[in-house]
Amino acid sequence: MSILIAFLGGMLTLLSPCTLPVIPLLFASVRGRRGQLAIMLAGMALMFGAVSWLVTVASGWVVNLTLAGRGLALAFFALVGLSLLSQRVAQRLTSPLVALGNQLNDASSRQRGWIGSLLAGLAVGLLWAPCAGPVLGAILSLGFVHPGQATTGGLLLAYGSGGALMLFLLGWCGAALIARLRRGQAFGERLRRLAGGAMLASVALIASGGDRYLQSAGGLSQALEQRLAARLPQPEQKTSLQPIAAPQPSSAMPSLAGGSAWINSPALTPERLKGKVVLVDFWTRECINCQHTLPYVRDWANKYRAAGLVVIGVHTPEYPWERSLPLLRQAVKDWRITYPVVADNEYAIWNAFGNQYWPAHYIFDARGQLRYTAFGEGDYARKEQVIQQLLQESKA
């Protein structure tokens, strides 16, 4: 059942605008050939599942390798895009392969086409970053709690396969149209250049990080994924948090232990925070929704620090490249964040809170009891009102 839910969650990625940047990379490479498209998408699903699973069981060297792989994949597609735009560039890039191809028979040439499609699919798998959805978040959370389990790898592969299937159906429907258009030589040349331009635009969008700005437009797929995520198995939670109107022992602040590193502060504990109103903000560096909330969180931290508010940013990464501590430190600096931030690379704090969303806000009173929760963007006036109310209570 879990495999099916993960597969359906992957299929929903086609409804999300975050998938748009990889579509030109896929279809410009195979240019309407259905067989090669299937091989390419299989490679994409395999690479996505393998890299995501590796990150849940390994440490920093895998993250660094993933970052390098993304760079190589972007360079590869940039060269392919240039070759589609310019016949001269294409001849220079392919001349070694042409010379080699003259020495091989037709069968080996066809085989080389399949291998090329598979390699292109593996490269796309390094670049494909679905929107920050609840299904993928639940799978990754499960993987960090039980590292190395084959179940997690199977769920990730099913998720990638669902996305690949929808892209294949999209390509299958468009293949006949592309074949007809290519019959006209003049128009075929224009189509080739258009594909090259689209590929270069996608490379630029992904390399600049602009693809993450598409996340905020994925409301429909997010809503559908939330329903699916609720049916996935959840990691064992140390506590069950429910906001309350008055303090109760069952809503005490969970442990903040298990972080990889603390920025702007030594490690904090619930005991050390007694007497303070605490806002815990779960975020991740490339989540555009998180970036929309950060200015508000930063302003509250500065505005109410003297009154007794402590803001703690819990950075729980969604994608492999977000686990880099130097890049997190740079993001904290760029966003002018002065409050404590903890790198939750192993999902220890995420699972202690039973969290499922980016961004997520948990507000605790001076006694360490949970009083308010909010998930996603918006409702900033209400959140500030809760902070003010709890600060007043702490002085009573």
Short mmCIF file of C-alpha atoms in Angstrom, two decimals:
data_model
loop_
_atom_site.label_atom_id
_atom_site.label_comp_id
_atom_site.label_asym_id
_atom_site.label_seq_id
_atom_site.Cartn_x
_atom_site.Cartn_y
_atom_site.Cartn_z
CA MET A 1 0.00 0.00 0.00
CA SER A 2 2.83 2.40 0.89
CA ILE A 3 4.55 1.74 -2.45
CA LEU A 4 1.31 2.60 -4.29
CA ILE A 5 0.88 5.82 -2.30
CA ALA A 6 4.47 6.84 -3.06
CA PHE A 7 3.91 6.04 -6.76
CA LEU A 8 0.74 8.15 -6.85
CA GLY A 9 2.58 10.97 -5.06
CA GLY A 10 5.22 10.89 -7.79
CA MET A 11 2.53 11.02 -10.48
CA LEU A 12 1.13 14.18 -8.88
CA THR A 13 4.42 15.97 -9.53
CA LEU A 14 3.26 16.58 -13.11
CA LEU A 15 0.61 18.92 -11.66
CA SER A 16 3.35 20.86 -9.92
CA PRO A 17 5.21 23.69 -11.70
CA CYS A 18 8.47 22.47 -10.12
CA THR A 19 8.59 19.75 -12.80
CA LEU A 20 8.63 22.28 -15.65
CA PRO A 21 12.41 22.94 -15.74
CA VAL A 22 13.30 19.29 -16.46
CA ILE A 23 10.78 18.79 -19.28
CA PRO A 24 12.89 20.57 -21.94
CA LEU A 25 15.97 18.63 -20.77
CA LEU A 26 14.17 15.34 -21.30
CA PHE A 27 12.37 15.93 -24.56
CA ALA A 28 15.01 18.02 -26.32
CA SER A 29 17.52 15.22 -25.72
CA VAL A 30 15.44 12.43 -27.27
CA ARG A 31 13.47 14.72 -29.62
CA GLY A 32 10.33 12.62 -29.85
CA ARG A 33 11.83 9.10 -29.94
CA ARG A 34 9.52 7.10 -27.70
CA GLY A 35 11.85 4.16 -27.08
CA GLN A 36 14.74 6.35 -26.04
CA LEU A 37 12.38 8.46 -23.92
CA ALA A 38 11.38 5.36 -21.92
CA ILE A 39 15.03 4.45 -21.30
CA MET A 40 15.82 8.03 -20.33
CA LEU A 41 12.97 8.27 -17.83
CA ALA A 42 13.93 4.91 -16.32
CA GLY A 43 17.43 6.29 -15.77
CA MET A 44 15.96 9.42 -14.20
CA ALA A 45 13.86 7.43 -11.72
CA LEU A 46 16.80 5.16 -10.82
CA MET A 47 19.18 8.06 -10.19
CA PHE A 48 16.64 10.05 -8.16
CA GLY A 49 15.83 7.05 -5.97
CA ALA A 50 19.48 6.03 -5.53
CA VAL A 51 20.78 9.49 -4.60
CA SER A 52 17.90 10.24 -2.23
CA TRP A 53 18.34 6.86 -0.51
CA LEU A 54 22.12 7.25 -0.22
CA VAL A 55 21.71 10.58 1.54
CA THR A 56 19.58 8.93 4.24
CA VAL A 57 22.30 6.36 5.02
CA ALA A 58 25.57 8.19 4.38
CA SER A 59 27.20 11.41 5.44
CA GLY A 60 28.91 14.49 4.07
CA TRP A 61 30.91 12.91 1.24
CA VAL A 62 27.69 11.82 -0.51
CA VAL A 63 26.34 15.37 -0.24
CA ASN A 64 29.53 16.79 -1.78
CA LEU A 65 29.45 14.15 -4.51
CA THR A 66 25.83 15.03 -5.27
CA LEU A 67 26.70 18.73 -5.57
CA ALA A 68 29.52 17.89 -7.98
CA GLY A 69 27.23 15.58 -9.95
CA ARG A 70 24.64 18.33 -10.33
CA GLY A 71 27.30 20.63 -11.72
CA LEU A 72 28.46 18.04 -14.24
CA ALA A 73 24.87 17.30 -15.27
CA LEU A 74 24.17 21.00 -15.84
CA ALA A 75 27.35 21.32 -17.92
CA PHE A 76 26.32 18.28 -19.97
CA PHE A 77 22.90 19.71 -20.80
CA ALA A 78 24.38 23.13 -21.54
CA LEU A 79 26.59 21.52 -24.20
CA VAL A 80 23.63 19.61 -25.63
CA GLY A 81 21.61 22.83 -25.77
CA LEU A 82 24.43 24.65 -27.57
CA SER A 83 24.73 21.81 -30.08
CA LEU A 84 21.00 22.10 -30.85
CA LEU A 85 21.30 25.84 -31.36
CA SER A 86 24.40 25.73 -33.55
CA GLN A 87 25.25 23.15 -36.20
CA ARG A 88 28.92 24.16 -35.99
CA VAL A 89 29.04 23.46 -32.27
CA ALA A 90 27.25 20.16 -32.83
CA GLN A 91 29.83 19.07 -35.41
CA ARG A 92 32.74 19.89 -33.11
CA LEU A 93 31.20 18.09 -30.15
CA THR A 94 30.20 15.00 -32.08
CA SER A 95 33.20 14.62 -34.40
CA PRO A 96 35.00 12.14 -32.09
CA LEU A 97 31.83 10.06 -31.84
CA VAL A 98 31.31 10.19 -35.60
CA ALA A 99 34.84 8.94 -36.21
CA LEU A 100 34.29 6.13 -33.76
CA GLY A 101 30.88 5.36 -35.21
CA ASN A 102 32.33 4.81 -38.69
CA GLN A 103 34.20 1.82 -37.29
CA LEU A 104 31.14 0.18 -35.75
CA ASN A 105 28.16 -1.58 -37.31
CA ASP A 106 24.54 -0.44 -37.24
CA ALA A 107 23.65 -2.63 -34.28
CA SER A 108 26.31 -1.10 -32.06
CA SER A 109 25.20 2.35 -33.18
CA ARG A 110 21.66 1.63 -32.07
CA GLN A 111 22.97 0.32 -28.76
CA ARG A 112 24.96 3.50 -28.28
CA GLY A 113 21.74 5.47 -28.70
CA TRP A 114 20.13 3.56 -25.84
CA ILE A 115 23.17 4.04 -23.65
CA GLY A 116 23.19 7.75 -24.43
CA SER A 117 19.53 8.03 -23.46
CA LEU A 118 20.19 6.18 -20.21
CA LEU A 119 23.11 8.47 -19.35
CA ALA A 120 20.99 11.53 -20.11
CA GLY A 121 18.26 10.15 -17.83
CA LEU A 122 20.76 9.59 -15.03
CA ALA A 123 21.90 13.20 -15.42
CA VAL A 124 18.30 14.46 -15.22
CA GLY A 125 17.84 12.38 -12.07
CA LEU A 126 20.56 14.47 -10.40
CA LEU A 127 18.71 17.68 -11.28
CA TRP A 128 15.09 16.69 -10.72
CA ALA A 129 13.83 18.33 -7.53
CA PRO A 130 10.07 17.92 -7.03
CA CYS A 131 8.22 20.52 -4.99
CA ALA A 132 8.47 20.21 -1.23
CA GLY A 133 5.48 17.90 -0.90
CA PRO A 134 4.18 15.98 2.12
CA VAL A 135 4.62 12.56 0.46
CA LEU A 136 8.32 13.05 -0.28
CA GLY A 137 8.82 14.67 3.12
CA ALA A 138 7.23 11.68 4.86
CA ILE A 139 9.40 9.22 2.90
CA LEU A 140 12.63 11.09 3.69
CA SER A 141 11.61 11.40 7.33
CA LEU A 142 11.12 7.64 7.48
CA GLY A 143 14.52 7.12 5.87
CA PHE A 144 16.40 9.26 8.38
CA VAL A 145 14.75 7.49 11.33
CA HIS A 146 15.50 4.01 9.95
CA PRO A 147 18.59 4.51 7.72
CA GLY A 148 19.45 1.76 5.28
CA GLN A 149 16.04 0.12 5.20
CA ALA A 150 15.15 -1.30 1.81
CA THR A 151 11.61 -0.01 2.37
CA THR A 152 12.79 3.59 2.11
CA GLY A 153 14.68 2.89 -1.11
CA GLY A 154 11.62 1.19 -2.57
CA LEU A 155 9.38 4.13 -1.66
CA LEU A 156 11.81 6.62 -3.21
CA LEU A 157 12.08 4.51 -6.37
CA ALA A 158 8.28 4.26 -6.54
CA TYR A 159 7.99 8.04 -6.13
CA GLY A 160 10.49 8.65 -8.93
CA SER A 161 8.81 6.03 -11.13
CA GLY A 162 5.43 7.73 -10.71
CA GLY A 163 6.88 11.02 -11.91
CA ALA A 164 8.68 9.27 -14.78
CA LEU A 165 5.47 7.54 -15.92
CA MET A 166 3.59 10.82 -16.17
CA LEU A 167 6.44 12.41 -18.10
CA PHE A 168 6.50 9.39 -20.44
CA LEU A 169 2.77 9.72 -21.12
CA LEU A 170 3.29 13.40 -21.83
CA GLY A 171 6.11 12.57 -24.22
CA TRP A 172 4.13 9.75 -25.85
CA CYS A 173 1.28 12.09 -26.67
CA GLY A 174 3.64 14.68 -28.08
CA ALA A 175 5.85 12.29 -30.05
CA ALA A 176 3.45 12.01 -33.01
CA LEU A 177 3.16 15.78 -33.25
CA ILE A 178 6.93 16.21 -33.12
CA ALA A 179 7.39 13.56 -35.84
CA ARG A 180 4.98 15.40 -38.15
CA LEU A 181 6.63 18.74 -37.57
CA ARG A 182 10.06 17.30 -38.31
CA ARG A 183 8.97 16.28 -41.83
CA GLY A 184 9.34 19.86 -42.95
CA GLN A 185 13.10 20.44 -43.06
CA ALA A 186 12.88 24.21 -42.59
CA PHE A 187 10.51 23.94 -39.67
CA GLY A 188 12.52 21.04 -38.27
CA GLU A 189 15.55 23.33 -38.07
CA ARG A 190 13.52 25.91 -36.18
CA LEU A 191 12.19 23.22 -33.86
CA ARG A 192 15.73 22.03 -33.15
CA ARG A 193 16.86 25.54 -32.26
CA LEU A 194 13.77 26.08 -30.13
CA ALA A 195 14.57 22.89 -28.22
CA GLY A 196 18.15 24.07 -27.72
CA GLY A 197 16.98 27.42 -26.41
CA ALA A 198 14.51 25.77 -24.04
CA MET A 199 17.23 23.46 -22.76
CA LEU A 200 19.66 26.33 -22.10
CA ALA A 201 16.89 28.28 -20.35
CA SER A 202 16.19 25.29 -18.10
CA VAL A 203 19.89 24.91 -17.29
CA ALA A 204 20.09 28.60 -16.38
CA LEU A 205 16.94 28.37 -14.24
CA ILE A 206 18.20 25.35 -12.27
CA ALA A 207 21.78 26.65 -11.93
CA SER A 208 20.58 30.00 -10.58
CA GLY A 209 18.17 28.36 -8.14
CA GLY A 210 15.23 30.02 -9.87
CA ASP A 211 13.35 26.72 -10.14
CA ARG A 212 12.56 26.85 -6.41
CA TYR A 213 10.40 29.95 -6.98
CA LEU A 214 7.96 27.70 -8.82
CA GLN A 215 7.18 25.92 -5.55
CA SER A 216 4.72 28.54 -4.35
CA ALA A 217 2.45 27.83 -7.33
CA GLY A 218 2.03 24.13 -6.53
CA GLY A 219 -1.10 24.41 -4.39
CA LEU A 220 -3.19 21.72 -6.11
CA SER A 221 -0.52 19.02 -6.00
CA GLN A 222 0.33 19.95 -2.39
CA ALA A 223 -3.29 19.50 -1.29
CA LEU A 224 -3.58 16.12 -3.01
CA GLU A 225 -0.23 14.97 -1.62
CA GLN A 226 -1.28 15.83 1.93
CA ARG A 227 -4.13 13.33 1.65
CA LEU A 228 -1.76 10.65 0.39
CA ALA A 229 0.92 11.41 3.00
CA ALA A 230 -1.57 10.81 5.79
CA ARG A 231 -1.75 7.15 4.67
CA LEU A 232 2.01 6.57 4.69
CA PRO A 233 3.63 4.91 7.74
CA GLN A 234 4.95 7.56 10.13
CA PRO A 235 8.14 7.36 12.22
CA GLU A 236 7.69 6.69 15.92
CA GLN A 237 7.26 10.03 17.65
CA LYS A 238 8.60 10.75 21.12
CA THR A 239 5.70 13.05 21.84
CA SER A 240 2.35 13.96 20.38
CA LEU A 241 2.01 17.73 20.20
CA GLN A 242 -1.33 19.49 20.30
CA PRO A 243 -1.74 23.24 20.86
CA ILE A 244 -3.63 24.04 24.05
CA ALA A 245 -5.34 27.04 25.58
CA ALA A 246 -3.78 26.34 28.99
CA PRO A 247 -0.58 24.43 29.95
CA GLN A 248 -0.77 20.65 30.28
CA PRO A 249 2.06 18.13 30.90
CA SER A 250 1.35 16.29 27.61
CA SER A 251 2.30 19.35 25.55
CA ALA A 252 5.80 19.94 26.89
CA MET A 253 8.51 21.00 24.44
CA PRO A 254 10.25 17.96 22.88
CA SER A 255 14.00 17.51 22.95
CA LEU A 256 16.16 19.70 20.71
CA ALA A 257 18.99 17.15 20.76
CA GLY A 258 20.34 15.42 17.66
CA GLY A 259 21.26 18.46 15.57
CA SER A 260 24.44 18.32 13.48
CA ALA A 261 25.54 21.84 14.46
CA TRP A 262 24.25 25.02 16.07
CA ILE A 263 24.71 28.46 14.50
CA ASN A 264 24.57 31.76 16.44
CA SER A 265 24.26 29.92 19.75
CA PRO A 266 25.46 26.93 21.78
CA ALA A 267 23.10 23.97 21.86
CA LEU A 268 19.82 24.78 23.60
CA THR A 269 17.58 22.52 25.67
CA PRO A 270 13.98 22.83 26.87
CA GLU A 271 15.31 23.17 30.41
CA ARG A 272 17.50 26.14 29.52
CA LEU A 273 14.57 27.81 27.77
CA LYS A 274 12.22 27.75 30.77
CA GLY A 275 10.97 31.26 31.49
CA LYS A 276 11.19 32.21 27.79
CA VAL A 277 8.51 32.26 25.12
CA VAL A 278 9.90 30.09 22.32
CA LEU A 279 9.08 30.05 18.60
CA VAL A 280 10.44 26.98 16.79
CA ASP A 281 10.56 27.52 13.01
CA PHE A 282 11.11 24.46 10.78
CA TRP A 283 12.52 25.56 7.44
CA THR A 284 14.85 24.50 4.66
CA ARG A 285 17.19 26.63 2.62
CA GLU A 286 15.66 26.29 -0.86
CA CYS A 287 11.99 26.22 0.16
CA ILE A 288 10.43 29.35 -1.34
CA ASN A 289 7.54 29.25 1.15
CA CYS A 290 10.08 29.21 3.97
CA GLN A 291 11.84 32.19 2.40
CA HIS A 292 8.57 34.10 2.39
CA THR A 293 8.14 33.56 6.14
CA LEU A 294 11.77 34.24 7.15
CA PRO A 295 11.49 38.08 7.13
CA TYR A 296 8.55 37.90 9.55
CA VAL A 297 10.31 35.42 11.85
CA ARG A 298 13.47 37.52 11.80
CA ASP A 299 11.52 40.69 12.64
CA TRP A 300 9.74 39.00 15.56
CA ALA A 301 13.06 37.73 16.90
CA ASN A 302 14.55 41.24 16.84
CA LYS A 303 11.42 43.02 18.04
CA TYR A 304 10.60 40.81 21.03
CA ARG A 305 14.03 39.50 22.07
CA ALA A 306 14.29 41.97 24.94
CA ALA A 307 10.79 41.03 26.11
CA GLY A 308 11.72 37.36 26.46
CA LEU A 309 11.13 35.74 23.04
CA VAL A 310 13.60 33.13 21.79
CA VAL A 311 13.34 32.05 18.14
CA ILE A 312 14.98 28.79 17.09
CA GLY A 313 15.32 27.96 13.41
CA VAL A 314 15.38 24.20 12.78
CA HIS A 315 16.87 23.62 9.33
CA THR A 316 15.69 20.17 8.22
CA PRO A 317 16.87 19.57 4.63
CA GLU A 318 14.58 18.17 1.98
CA TYR A 319 17.18 17.60 -0.75
CA PRO A 320 20.76 16.24 -0.53
CA TRP A 321 22.49 19.52 -1.40
CA GLU A 322 20.69 21.30 1.46
CA ARG A 323 22.68 19.25 4.00
CA SER A 324 25.84 21.29 3.39
CA LEU A 325 26.74 23.13 6.61
CA PRO A 326 28.88 25.82 4.87
CA LEU A 327 25.98 26.66 2.54
CA LEU A 328 23.62 26.81 5.52
CA ARG A 329 25.97 29.20 7.33
CA GLN A 330 26.08 31.36 4.19
CA ALA A 331 22.27 31.35 3.96
CA VAL A 332 21.99 32.43 7.61
CA LYS A 333 24.41 35.26 6.87
CA ASP A 334 22.63 36.29 3.65
CA TRP A 335 19.24 36.39 5.40
CA ARG A 336 20.74 38.36 8.31
CA ILE A 337 19.51 35.77 10.79
CA THR A 338 20.88 36.40 14.27
CA TYR A 339 18.74 33.97 16.26
CA PRO A 340 19.86 30.35 16.94
CA VAL A 341 19.70 27.94 14.00
CA VAL A 342 20.27 24.19 14.32
CA ALA A 343 21.13 21.92 11.38
CA ASP A 344 18.73 18.98 11.72
CA ASN A 345 20.36 16.84 9.02
CA GLU A 346 19.32 13.54 10.60
CA TYR A 347 15.66 14.60 11.13
CA ALA A 348 16.06 14.06 14.89
CA ILE A 349 14.23 17.24 15.93
CA TRP A 350 11.76 16.96 13.03
CA ASN A 351 10.66 13.54 14.27
CA ALA A 352 10.72 14.51 17.95
CA PHE A 353 8.12 17.15 17.07
CA GLY A 354 6.24 14.84 14.70
CA ASN A 355 6.50 17.56 12.06
CA GLN A 356 5.52 17.04 8.41
CA TYR A 357 5.73 20.46 6.78
CA TRP A 358 8.04 23.23 5.58
CA PRO A 359 7.61 25.85 6.99
CA ALA A 360 6.08 25.00 10.37
CA HIS A 361 5.82 27.17 13.48
CA TYR A 362 5.48 25.91 17.06
CA ILE A 363 5.06 28.52 19.81
CA PHE A 364 5.69 27.54 23.45
CA ASP A 365 4.89 29.56 26.55
CA ALA A 366 7.30 30.41 29.37
CA ARG A 367 6.52 27.10 31.09
CA GLY A 368 7.58 25.15 28.01
CA GLN A 369 4.04 24.18 26.96
CA LEU A 370 2.89 24.24 23.34
CA ARG A 371 0.25 26.92 22.81
CA TYR A 372 0.07 27.47 19.04
CA THR A 373 0.99 25.75 15.76
CA ALA A 374 0.87 26.97 12.16
CA PHE A 375 1.92 25.33 8.90
CA GLY A 376 2.74 27.15 5.68
CA GLU A 377 2.66 30.83 4.87
CA GLY A 378 0.29 33.55 6.02
CA ASP A 379 -1.67 34.45 9.16
CA TYR A 380 1.27 36.54 10.37
CA ALA A 381 -0.88 38.94 12.40
CA ARG A 382 -2.36 36.04 14.36
CA LYS A 383 1.09 34.58 15.06
CA GLU A 384 2.39 37.91 16.35
CA GLN A 385 -0.71 38.27 18.50
CA VAL A 386 -0.01 34.87 20.10
CA ILE A 387 3.59 35.91 20.80
CA GLN A 388 2.43 39.12 22.46
CA GLN A 389 -0.18 37.27 24.53
CA LEU A 390 2.32 34.69 25.81
CA LEU A 391 4.88 37.37 26.64
CA GLN A 392 2.25 39.16 28.72
CA GLU A 393 1.39 35.88 30.48
CA SER A 394 5.05 35.30 31.33
CA LYS A 395 5.14 38.58 33.26
CA ALA A 396 1.92 37.94 35.19
#
